[in-house]
PDB file of C-alpha atoms in Angstrom:
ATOM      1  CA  UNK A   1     -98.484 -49.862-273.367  1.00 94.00           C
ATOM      2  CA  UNK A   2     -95.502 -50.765-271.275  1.00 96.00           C
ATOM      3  CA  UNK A   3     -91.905 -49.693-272.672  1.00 98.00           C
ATOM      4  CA  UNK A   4     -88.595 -50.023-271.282  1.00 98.00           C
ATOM      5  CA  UNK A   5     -85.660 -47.890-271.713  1.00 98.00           C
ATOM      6  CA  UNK A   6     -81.908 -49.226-270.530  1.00 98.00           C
ATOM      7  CA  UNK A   7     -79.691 -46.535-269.374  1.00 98.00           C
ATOM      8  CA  UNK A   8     -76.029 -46.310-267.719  1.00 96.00           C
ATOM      9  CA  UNK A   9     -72.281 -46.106-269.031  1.00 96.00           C
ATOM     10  CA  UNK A  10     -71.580 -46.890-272.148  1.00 95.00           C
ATOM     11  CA  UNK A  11     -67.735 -47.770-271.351  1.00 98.00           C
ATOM     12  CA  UNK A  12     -66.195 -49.794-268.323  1.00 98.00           C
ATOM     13  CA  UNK A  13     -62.818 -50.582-267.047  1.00 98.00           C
ATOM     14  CA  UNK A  14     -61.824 -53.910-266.640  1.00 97.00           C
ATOM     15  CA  UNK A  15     -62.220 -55.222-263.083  1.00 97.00           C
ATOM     16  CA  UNK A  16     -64.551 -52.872-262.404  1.00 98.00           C
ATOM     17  CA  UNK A  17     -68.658 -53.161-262.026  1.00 98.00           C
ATOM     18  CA  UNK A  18     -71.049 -52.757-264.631  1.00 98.00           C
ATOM     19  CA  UNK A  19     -73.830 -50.552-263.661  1.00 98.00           C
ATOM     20  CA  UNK A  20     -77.216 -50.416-266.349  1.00 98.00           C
ATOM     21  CA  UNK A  21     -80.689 -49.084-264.846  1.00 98.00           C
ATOM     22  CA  UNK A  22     -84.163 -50.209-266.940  1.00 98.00           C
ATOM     23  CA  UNK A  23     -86.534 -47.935-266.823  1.00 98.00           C
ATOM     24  CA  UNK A  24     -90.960 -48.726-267.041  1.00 98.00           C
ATOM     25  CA  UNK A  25     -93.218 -46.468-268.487  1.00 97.00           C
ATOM     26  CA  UNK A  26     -96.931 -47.092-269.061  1.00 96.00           C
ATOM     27  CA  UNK A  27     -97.128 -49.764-266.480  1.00 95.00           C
ATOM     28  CA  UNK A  28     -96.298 -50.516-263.146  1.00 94.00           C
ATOM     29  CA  UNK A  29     -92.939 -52.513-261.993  1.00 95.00           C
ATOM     30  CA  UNK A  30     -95.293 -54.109-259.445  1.00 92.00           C
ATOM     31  CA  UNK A  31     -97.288 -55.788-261.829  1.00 90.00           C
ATOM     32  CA  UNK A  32     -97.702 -59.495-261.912  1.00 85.00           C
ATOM     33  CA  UNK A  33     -94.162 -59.673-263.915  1.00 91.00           C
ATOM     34  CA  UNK A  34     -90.503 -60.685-263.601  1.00 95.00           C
ATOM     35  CA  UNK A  35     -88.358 -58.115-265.109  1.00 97.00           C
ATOM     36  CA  UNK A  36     -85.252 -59.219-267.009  1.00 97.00           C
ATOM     37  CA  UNK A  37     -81.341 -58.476-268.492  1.00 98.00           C
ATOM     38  CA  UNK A  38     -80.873 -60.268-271.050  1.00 98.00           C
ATOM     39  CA  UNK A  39     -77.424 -59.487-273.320  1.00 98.00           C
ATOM     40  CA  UNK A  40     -75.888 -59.985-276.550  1.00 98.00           C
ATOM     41  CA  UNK A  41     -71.782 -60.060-277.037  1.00 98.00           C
ATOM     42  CA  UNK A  42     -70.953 -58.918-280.700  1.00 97.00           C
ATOM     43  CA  UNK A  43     -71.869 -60.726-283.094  1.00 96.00           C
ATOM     44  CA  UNK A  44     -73.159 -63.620-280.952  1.00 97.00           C
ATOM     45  CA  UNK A  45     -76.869 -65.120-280.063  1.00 98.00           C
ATOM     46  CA  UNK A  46     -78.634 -64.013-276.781  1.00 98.00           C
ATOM     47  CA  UNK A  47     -77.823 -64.839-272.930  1.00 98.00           C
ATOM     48  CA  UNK A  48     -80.289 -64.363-269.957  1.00 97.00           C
ATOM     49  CA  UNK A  49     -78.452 -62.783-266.812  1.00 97.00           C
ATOM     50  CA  UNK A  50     -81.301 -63.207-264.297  1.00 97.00           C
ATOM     51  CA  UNK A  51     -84.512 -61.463-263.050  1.00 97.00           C
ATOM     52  CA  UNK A  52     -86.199 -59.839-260.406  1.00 97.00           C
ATOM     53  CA  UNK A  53     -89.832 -59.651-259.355  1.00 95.00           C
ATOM     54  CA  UNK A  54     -91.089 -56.330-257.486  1.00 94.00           C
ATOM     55  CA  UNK A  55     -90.967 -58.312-254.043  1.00 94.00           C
ATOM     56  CA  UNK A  56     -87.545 -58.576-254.802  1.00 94.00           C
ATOM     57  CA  UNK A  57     -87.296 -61.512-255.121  1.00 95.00           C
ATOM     58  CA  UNK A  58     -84.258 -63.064-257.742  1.00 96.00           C
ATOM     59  CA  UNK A  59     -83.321 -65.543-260.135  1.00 95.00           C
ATOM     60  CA  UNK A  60     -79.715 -65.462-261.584  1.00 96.00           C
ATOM     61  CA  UNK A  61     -78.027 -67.486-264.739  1.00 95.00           C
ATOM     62  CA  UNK A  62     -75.699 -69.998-262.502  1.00 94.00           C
ATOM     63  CA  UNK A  63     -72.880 -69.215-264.607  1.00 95.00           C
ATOM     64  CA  UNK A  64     -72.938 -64.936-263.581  1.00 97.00           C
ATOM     65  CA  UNK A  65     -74.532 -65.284-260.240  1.00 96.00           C
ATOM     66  CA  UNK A  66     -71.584 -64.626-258.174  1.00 97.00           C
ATOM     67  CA  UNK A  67     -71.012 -61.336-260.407  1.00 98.00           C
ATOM     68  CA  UNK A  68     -74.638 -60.223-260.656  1.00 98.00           C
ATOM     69  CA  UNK A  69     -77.033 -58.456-258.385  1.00 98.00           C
ATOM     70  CA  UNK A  70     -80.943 -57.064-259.747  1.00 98.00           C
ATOM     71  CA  UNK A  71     -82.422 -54.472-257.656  1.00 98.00           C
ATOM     72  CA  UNK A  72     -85.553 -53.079-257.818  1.00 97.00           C
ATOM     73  CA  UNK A  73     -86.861 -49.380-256.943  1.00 96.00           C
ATOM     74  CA  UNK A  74     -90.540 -49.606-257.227  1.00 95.00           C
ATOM     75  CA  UNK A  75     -90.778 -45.898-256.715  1.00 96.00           C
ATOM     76  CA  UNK A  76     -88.941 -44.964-259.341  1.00 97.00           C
ATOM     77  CA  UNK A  77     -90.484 -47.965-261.432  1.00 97.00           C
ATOM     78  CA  UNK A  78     -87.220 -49.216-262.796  1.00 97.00           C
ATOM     79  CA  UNK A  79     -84.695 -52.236-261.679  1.00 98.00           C
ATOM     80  CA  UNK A  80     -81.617 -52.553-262.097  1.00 98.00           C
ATOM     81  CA  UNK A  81     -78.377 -54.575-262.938  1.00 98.00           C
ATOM     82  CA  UNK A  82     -74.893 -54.758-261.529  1.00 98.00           C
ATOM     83  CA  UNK A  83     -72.403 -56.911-262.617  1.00 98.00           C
ATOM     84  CA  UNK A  84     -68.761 -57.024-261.055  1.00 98.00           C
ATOM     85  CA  UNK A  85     -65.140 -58.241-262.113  1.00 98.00           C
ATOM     86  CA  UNK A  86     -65.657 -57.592-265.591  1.00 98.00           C
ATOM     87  CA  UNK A  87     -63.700 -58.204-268.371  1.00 98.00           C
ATOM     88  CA  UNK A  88     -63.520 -57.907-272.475  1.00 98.00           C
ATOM     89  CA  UNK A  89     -65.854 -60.744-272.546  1.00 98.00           C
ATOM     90  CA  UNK A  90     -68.434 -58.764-270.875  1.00 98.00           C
ATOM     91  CA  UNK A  91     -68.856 -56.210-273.802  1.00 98.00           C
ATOM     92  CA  UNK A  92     -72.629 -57.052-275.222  1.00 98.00           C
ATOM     93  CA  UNK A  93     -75.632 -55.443-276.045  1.00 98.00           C
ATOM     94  CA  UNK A  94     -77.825 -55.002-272.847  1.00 98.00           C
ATOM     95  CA  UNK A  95     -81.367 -55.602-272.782  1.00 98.00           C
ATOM     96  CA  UNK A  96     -84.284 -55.594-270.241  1.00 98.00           C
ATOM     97  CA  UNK A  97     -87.406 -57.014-270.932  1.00 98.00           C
ATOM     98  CA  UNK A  98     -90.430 -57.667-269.454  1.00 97.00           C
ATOM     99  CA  UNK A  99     -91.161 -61.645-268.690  1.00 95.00           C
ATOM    100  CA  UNK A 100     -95.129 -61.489-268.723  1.00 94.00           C
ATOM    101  CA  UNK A 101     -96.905 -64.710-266.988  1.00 90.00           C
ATOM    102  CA  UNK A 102     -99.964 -66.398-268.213  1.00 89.00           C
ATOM    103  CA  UNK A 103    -102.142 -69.344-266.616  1.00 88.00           C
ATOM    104  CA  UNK A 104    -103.531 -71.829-268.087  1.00 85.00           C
ATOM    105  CA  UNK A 105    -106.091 -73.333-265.940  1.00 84.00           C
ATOM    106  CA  UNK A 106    -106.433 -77.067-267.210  1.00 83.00           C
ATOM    107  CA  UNK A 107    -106.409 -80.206-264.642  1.00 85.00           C
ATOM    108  CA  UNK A 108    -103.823 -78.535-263.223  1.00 85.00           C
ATOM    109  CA  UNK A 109    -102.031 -74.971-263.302  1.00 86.00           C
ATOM    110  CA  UNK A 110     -99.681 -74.469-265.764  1.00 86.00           C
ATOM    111  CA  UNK A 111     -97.845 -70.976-265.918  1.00 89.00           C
ATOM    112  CA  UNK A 112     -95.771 -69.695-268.642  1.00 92.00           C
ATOM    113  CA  UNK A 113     -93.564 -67.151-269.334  1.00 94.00           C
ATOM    114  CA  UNK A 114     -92.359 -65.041-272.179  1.00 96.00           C
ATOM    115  CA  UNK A 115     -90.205 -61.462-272.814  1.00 97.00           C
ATOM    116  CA  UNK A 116     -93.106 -59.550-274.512  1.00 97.00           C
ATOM    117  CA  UNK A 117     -91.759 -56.190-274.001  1.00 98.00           C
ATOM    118  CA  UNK A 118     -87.741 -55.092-274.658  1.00 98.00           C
ATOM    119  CA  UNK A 119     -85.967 -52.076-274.140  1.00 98.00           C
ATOM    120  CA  UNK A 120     -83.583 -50.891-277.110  1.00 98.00           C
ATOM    121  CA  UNK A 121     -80.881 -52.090-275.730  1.00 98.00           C
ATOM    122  CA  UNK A 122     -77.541 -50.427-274.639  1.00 98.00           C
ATOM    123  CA  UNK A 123     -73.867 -51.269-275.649  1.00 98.00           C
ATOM    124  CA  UNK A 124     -71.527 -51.724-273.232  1.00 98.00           C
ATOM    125  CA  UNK A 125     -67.559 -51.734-273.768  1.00 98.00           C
ATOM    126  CA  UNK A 126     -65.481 -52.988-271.400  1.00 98.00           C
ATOM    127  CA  UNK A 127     -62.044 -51.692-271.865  1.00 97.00           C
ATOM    128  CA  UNK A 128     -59.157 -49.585-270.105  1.00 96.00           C
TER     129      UNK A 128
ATOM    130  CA  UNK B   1     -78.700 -76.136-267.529  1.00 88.00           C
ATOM    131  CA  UNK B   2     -80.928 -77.339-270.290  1.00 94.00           C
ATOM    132  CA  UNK B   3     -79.509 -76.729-273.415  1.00 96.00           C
ATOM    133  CA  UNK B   4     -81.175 -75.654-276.442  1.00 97.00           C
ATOM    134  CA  UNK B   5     -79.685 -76.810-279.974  1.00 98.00           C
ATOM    135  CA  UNK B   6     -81.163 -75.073-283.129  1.00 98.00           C
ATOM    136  CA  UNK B   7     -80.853 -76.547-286.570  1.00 98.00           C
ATOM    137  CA  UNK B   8     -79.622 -74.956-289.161  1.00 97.00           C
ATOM    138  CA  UNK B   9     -77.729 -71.834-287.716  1.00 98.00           C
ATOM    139  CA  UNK B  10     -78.221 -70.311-291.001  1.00 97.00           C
ATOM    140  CA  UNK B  11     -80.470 -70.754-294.256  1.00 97.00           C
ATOM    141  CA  UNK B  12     -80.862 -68.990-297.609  1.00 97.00           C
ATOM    142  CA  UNK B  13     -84.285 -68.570-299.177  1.00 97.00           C
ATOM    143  CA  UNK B  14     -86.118 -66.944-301.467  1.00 96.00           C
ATOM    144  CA  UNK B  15     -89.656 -65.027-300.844  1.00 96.00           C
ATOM    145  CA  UNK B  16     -92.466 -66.764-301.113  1.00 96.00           C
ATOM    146  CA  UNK B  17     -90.400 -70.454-299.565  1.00 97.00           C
ATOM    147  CA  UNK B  18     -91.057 -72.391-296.759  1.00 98.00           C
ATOM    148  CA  UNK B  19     -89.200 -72.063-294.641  1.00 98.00           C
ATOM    149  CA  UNK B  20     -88.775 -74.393-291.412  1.00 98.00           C
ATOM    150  CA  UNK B  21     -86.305 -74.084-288.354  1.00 98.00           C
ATOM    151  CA  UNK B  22     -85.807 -76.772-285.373  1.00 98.00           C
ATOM    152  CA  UNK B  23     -85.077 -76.052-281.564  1.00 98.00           C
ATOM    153  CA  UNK B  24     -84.224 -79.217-279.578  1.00 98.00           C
ATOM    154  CA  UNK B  25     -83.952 -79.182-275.996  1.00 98.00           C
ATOM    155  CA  UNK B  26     -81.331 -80.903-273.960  1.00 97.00           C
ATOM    156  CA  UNK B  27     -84.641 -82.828-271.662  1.00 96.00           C
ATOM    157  CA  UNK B  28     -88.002 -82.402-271.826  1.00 97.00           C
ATOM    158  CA  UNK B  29     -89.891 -79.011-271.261  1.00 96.00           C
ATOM    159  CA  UNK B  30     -93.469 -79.954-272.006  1.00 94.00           C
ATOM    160  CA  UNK B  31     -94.928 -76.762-274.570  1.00 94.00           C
ATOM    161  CA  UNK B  32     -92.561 -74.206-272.378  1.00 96.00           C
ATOM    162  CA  UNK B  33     -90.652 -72.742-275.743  1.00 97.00           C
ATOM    163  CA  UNK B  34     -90.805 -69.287-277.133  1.00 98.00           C
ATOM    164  CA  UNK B  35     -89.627 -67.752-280.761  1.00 98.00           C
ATOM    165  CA  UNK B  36     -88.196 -64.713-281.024  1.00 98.00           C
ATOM    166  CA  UNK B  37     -87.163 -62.911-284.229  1.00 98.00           C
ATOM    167  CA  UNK B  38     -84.063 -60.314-284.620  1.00 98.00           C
ATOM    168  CA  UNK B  39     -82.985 -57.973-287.083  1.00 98.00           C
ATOM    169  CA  UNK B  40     -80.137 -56.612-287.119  1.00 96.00           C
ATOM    170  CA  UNK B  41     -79.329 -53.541-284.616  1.00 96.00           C
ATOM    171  CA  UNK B  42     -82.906 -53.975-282.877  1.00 98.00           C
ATOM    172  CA  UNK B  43     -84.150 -56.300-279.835  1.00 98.00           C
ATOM    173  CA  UNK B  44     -85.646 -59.157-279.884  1.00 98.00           C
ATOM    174  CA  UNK B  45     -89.396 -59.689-281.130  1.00 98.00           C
ATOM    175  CA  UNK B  46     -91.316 -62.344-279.445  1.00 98.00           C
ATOM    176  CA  UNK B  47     -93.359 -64.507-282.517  1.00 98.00           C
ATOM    177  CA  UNK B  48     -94.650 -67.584-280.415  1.00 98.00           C
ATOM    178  CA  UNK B  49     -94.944 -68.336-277.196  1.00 96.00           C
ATOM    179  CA  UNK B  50     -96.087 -72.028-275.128  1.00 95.00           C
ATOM    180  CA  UNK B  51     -94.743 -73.746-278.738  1.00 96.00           C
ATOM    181  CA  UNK B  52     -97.476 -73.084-280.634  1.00 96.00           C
ATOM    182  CA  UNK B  53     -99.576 -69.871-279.496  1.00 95.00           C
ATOM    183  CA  UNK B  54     -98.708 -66.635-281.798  1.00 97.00           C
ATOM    184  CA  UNK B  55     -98.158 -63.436-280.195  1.00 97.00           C
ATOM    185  CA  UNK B  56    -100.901 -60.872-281.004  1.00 96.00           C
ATOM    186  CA  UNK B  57    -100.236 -58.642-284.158  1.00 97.00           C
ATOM    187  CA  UNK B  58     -97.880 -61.395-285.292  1.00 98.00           C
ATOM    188  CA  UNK B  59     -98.491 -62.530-288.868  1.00 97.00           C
ATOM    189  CA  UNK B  60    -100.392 -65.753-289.174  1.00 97.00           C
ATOM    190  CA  UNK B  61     -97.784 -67.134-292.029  1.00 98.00           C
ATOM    191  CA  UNK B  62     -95.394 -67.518-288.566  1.00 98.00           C
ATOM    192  CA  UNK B  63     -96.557 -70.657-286.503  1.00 98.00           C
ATOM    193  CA  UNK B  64     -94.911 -72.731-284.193  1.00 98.00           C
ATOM    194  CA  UNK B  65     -95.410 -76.525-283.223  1.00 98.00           C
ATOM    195  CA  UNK B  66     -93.514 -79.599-280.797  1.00 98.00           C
ATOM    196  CA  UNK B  67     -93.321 -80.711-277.289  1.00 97.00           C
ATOM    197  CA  UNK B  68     -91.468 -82.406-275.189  1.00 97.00           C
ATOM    198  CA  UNK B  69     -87.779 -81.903-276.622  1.00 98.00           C
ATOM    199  CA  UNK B  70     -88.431 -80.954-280.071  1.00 98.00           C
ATOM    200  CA  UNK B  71     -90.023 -77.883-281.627  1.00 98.00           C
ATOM    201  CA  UNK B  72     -90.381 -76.358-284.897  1.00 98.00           C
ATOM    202  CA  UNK B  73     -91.266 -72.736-286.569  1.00 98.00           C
ATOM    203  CA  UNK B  74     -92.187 -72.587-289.491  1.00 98.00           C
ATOM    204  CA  UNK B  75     -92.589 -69.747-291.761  1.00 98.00           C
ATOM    205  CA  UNK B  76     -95.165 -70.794-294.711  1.00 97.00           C
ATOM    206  CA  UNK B  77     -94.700 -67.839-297.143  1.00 97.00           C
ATOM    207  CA  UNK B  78     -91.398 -66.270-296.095  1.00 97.00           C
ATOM    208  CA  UNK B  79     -91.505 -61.992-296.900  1.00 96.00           C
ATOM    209  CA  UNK B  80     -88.637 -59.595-297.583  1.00 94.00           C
ATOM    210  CA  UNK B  81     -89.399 -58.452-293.763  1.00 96.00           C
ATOM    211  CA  UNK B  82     -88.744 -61.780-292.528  1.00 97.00           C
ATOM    212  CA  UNK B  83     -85.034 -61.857-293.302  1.00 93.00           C
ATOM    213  CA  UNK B  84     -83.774 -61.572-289.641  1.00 97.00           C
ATOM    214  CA  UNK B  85     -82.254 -64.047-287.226  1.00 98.00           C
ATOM    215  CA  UNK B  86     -84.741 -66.275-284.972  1.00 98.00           C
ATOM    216  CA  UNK B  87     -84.424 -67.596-281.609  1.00 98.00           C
ATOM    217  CA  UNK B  88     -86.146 -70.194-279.310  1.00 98.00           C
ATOM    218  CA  UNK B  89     -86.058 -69.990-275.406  1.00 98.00           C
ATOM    219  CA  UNK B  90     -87.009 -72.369-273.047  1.00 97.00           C
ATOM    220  CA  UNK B  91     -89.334 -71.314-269.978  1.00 95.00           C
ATOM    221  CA  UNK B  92     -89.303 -74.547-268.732  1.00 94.00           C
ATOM    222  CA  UNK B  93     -87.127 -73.831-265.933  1.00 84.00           C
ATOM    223  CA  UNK B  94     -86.607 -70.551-264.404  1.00 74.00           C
ATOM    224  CA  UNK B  95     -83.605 -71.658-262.487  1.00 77.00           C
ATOM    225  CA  UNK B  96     -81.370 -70.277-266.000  1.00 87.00           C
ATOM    226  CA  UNK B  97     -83.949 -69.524-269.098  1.00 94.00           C
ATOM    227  CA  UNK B  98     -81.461 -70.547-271.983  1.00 96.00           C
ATOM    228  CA  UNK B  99     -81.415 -69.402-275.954  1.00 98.00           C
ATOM    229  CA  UNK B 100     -80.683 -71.661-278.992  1.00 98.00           C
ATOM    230  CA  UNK B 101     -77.707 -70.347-280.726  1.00 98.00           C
ATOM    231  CA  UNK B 102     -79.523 -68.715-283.408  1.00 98.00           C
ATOM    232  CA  UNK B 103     -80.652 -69.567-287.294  1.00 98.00           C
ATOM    233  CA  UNK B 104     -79.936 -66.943-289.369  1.00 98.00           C
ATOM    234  CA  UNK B 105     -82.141 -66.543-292.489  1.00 98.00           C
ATOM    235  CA  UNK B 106     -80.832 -65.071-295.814  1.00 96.00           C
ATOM    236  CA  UNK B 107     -81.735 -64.140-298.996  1.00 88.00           C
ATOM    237  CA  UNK B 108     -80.698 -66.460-301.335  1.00 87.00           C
TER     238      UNK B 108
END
C-alpha cells in the first residue's frame, strides 16, 4: 500500500524559504492522483497549501500562492514543497497526502476527491 | 473561498453517547465533503468521504449524512478510541480545498 514520508529541515530562518520533500513508496507518483501539503500551526485546525499532479500540473491555496511552488520528480517518486518569505506564523506541522479520485458514473460524471493516504508529518520552526 | 463552519468546536461525552457534529458550508457543494479524525500527535484519518460513503476498515458506528450546505457525522456508540478531534473538508472546489475549524471531542 502507498505511504508517504515528509522530509527536510526541521528549523528555518525568518525570510528565508521553506524547503520539505514527500516521499511515495508502494505506488507510483504517476498514478491517477493529486499529491498534497497540507499543514497544521500549533495548536490550530488544518490548512491545505496546494497540489500537484505528476504532469505537473498545480493548484495553490490563493492566500500562499505567491509564496508556494510544488514540484514533482517522478523519478525519484516524490514532490515537493517550497515556500518563501517566511515568518513565525509559518511554524506548523507539515503533511503530504495523497488526494485519491473516484468517478461516479451517473447521468453525468461526477469526480471526487479525498486525502486517503498521509505522511507523519514534519515540524517546522521558523525562527532566527 | 468557501468557508466551512463546524458546530460545536468542542464536546464532552461519555462512551457509549451519541454523539453528533455539524459542518456547514459557506454555498453549496452538492455531497463533495469529507471527515477526517485526529488524535493528538498523528495525521489525519479520513472516516467519510462524498458525505455519506465510509472509508474502508472504518467502523460502521461512524456515518456521515447532508448535502448541499449542511452535513452531519455522527458517531452512534462513541468508544474510548474515538476521543480525538474531527474535521470536514470540502472537495467541492479545487481552486482552495478548505477545513472546518475543528470539534474537539472529550471525555466527560
Amino acid at each position: 500500500q502507498v505511504q508517504l514520508q515528509e522530509s527536510g529541515p526541521g528549523l528555518v530562518k525568518p525570510s528565508g524559504t521553506l524547503s520539505l520533500t514527500c516521499a511515495v513508496s508502494g505506488g507510483s507518483i504517476s498514478s491517477s492522483n493529486w499529491w498534497s501539503w497540507v499543514r497544521q500551526p500549533p495548536g490550530k485546525g488544518l490548512e491545505w497549501i496546494g497540489e500537484i499532479y505528476h504532469s505537473g500540473s498545480t493548484n495553490y491555496n490563493p492566500s500562499l500562492k505567491s509564496r508556494v511552488t510544488i514540484s514533482v520528480d517522478k523519478s525519484k517518486n516524490q514532490f515537493s514543497l517550497k515556500l518563501s518569505s517566511v515568518t513565525a506564523a509559518d511554524t506548523a506541522v507539515y503533511y503530504c497526502a495523497r488526494m485519491y479520485e473516484i468517478v461516479v458514473v451517473a447521468a453525468t460524471r461526477y469526480y471526487y476527491y479525498y486525502m486517503d493516504v498521509w505522511g507523519k508529518g514534519t515540524t517546522v520552526t521558523v525562527s532566527s | 473561498d468557501i468557508q466551512m463552519t463546524q458546530s460545536p468546536s468542542s464536546l464532552s461525552a461519555s462512551v457509549g453517547d451519541r454523539v453528533t457534529i455539524t459542518c456547514r458550508a459557506s454555498q453549496s457543494i452538492s455531497s463533495y465533503l469529507n471527515w477526517y479524525q485526529q488524535k493528538p500527535g498523528k495525521a489525519p484519518k479520513l472516516l467519510i468521504y462524498a458525505a455519506s460513503s465510509l472509508q474502508s476498515g472504518v467502523p460502521s458506528r461512524f456515518s456521515g449524512s447532508g448535502s448541499g450546505t449542511d452535513f452531519t457525522l455522527t458517531i452512534s456508540s462513541l468508544q474510548p478510541e474515538d476521543f480525538a478531534t474531527y474535521y470536514c473538508q470540502q472537495s467541492y472546489s479545487n481552486l482552495s480545498w478548505t477545513f472546518g475549524q475543528g470539534t474537539k471531542v472529550e471525555i466527560k
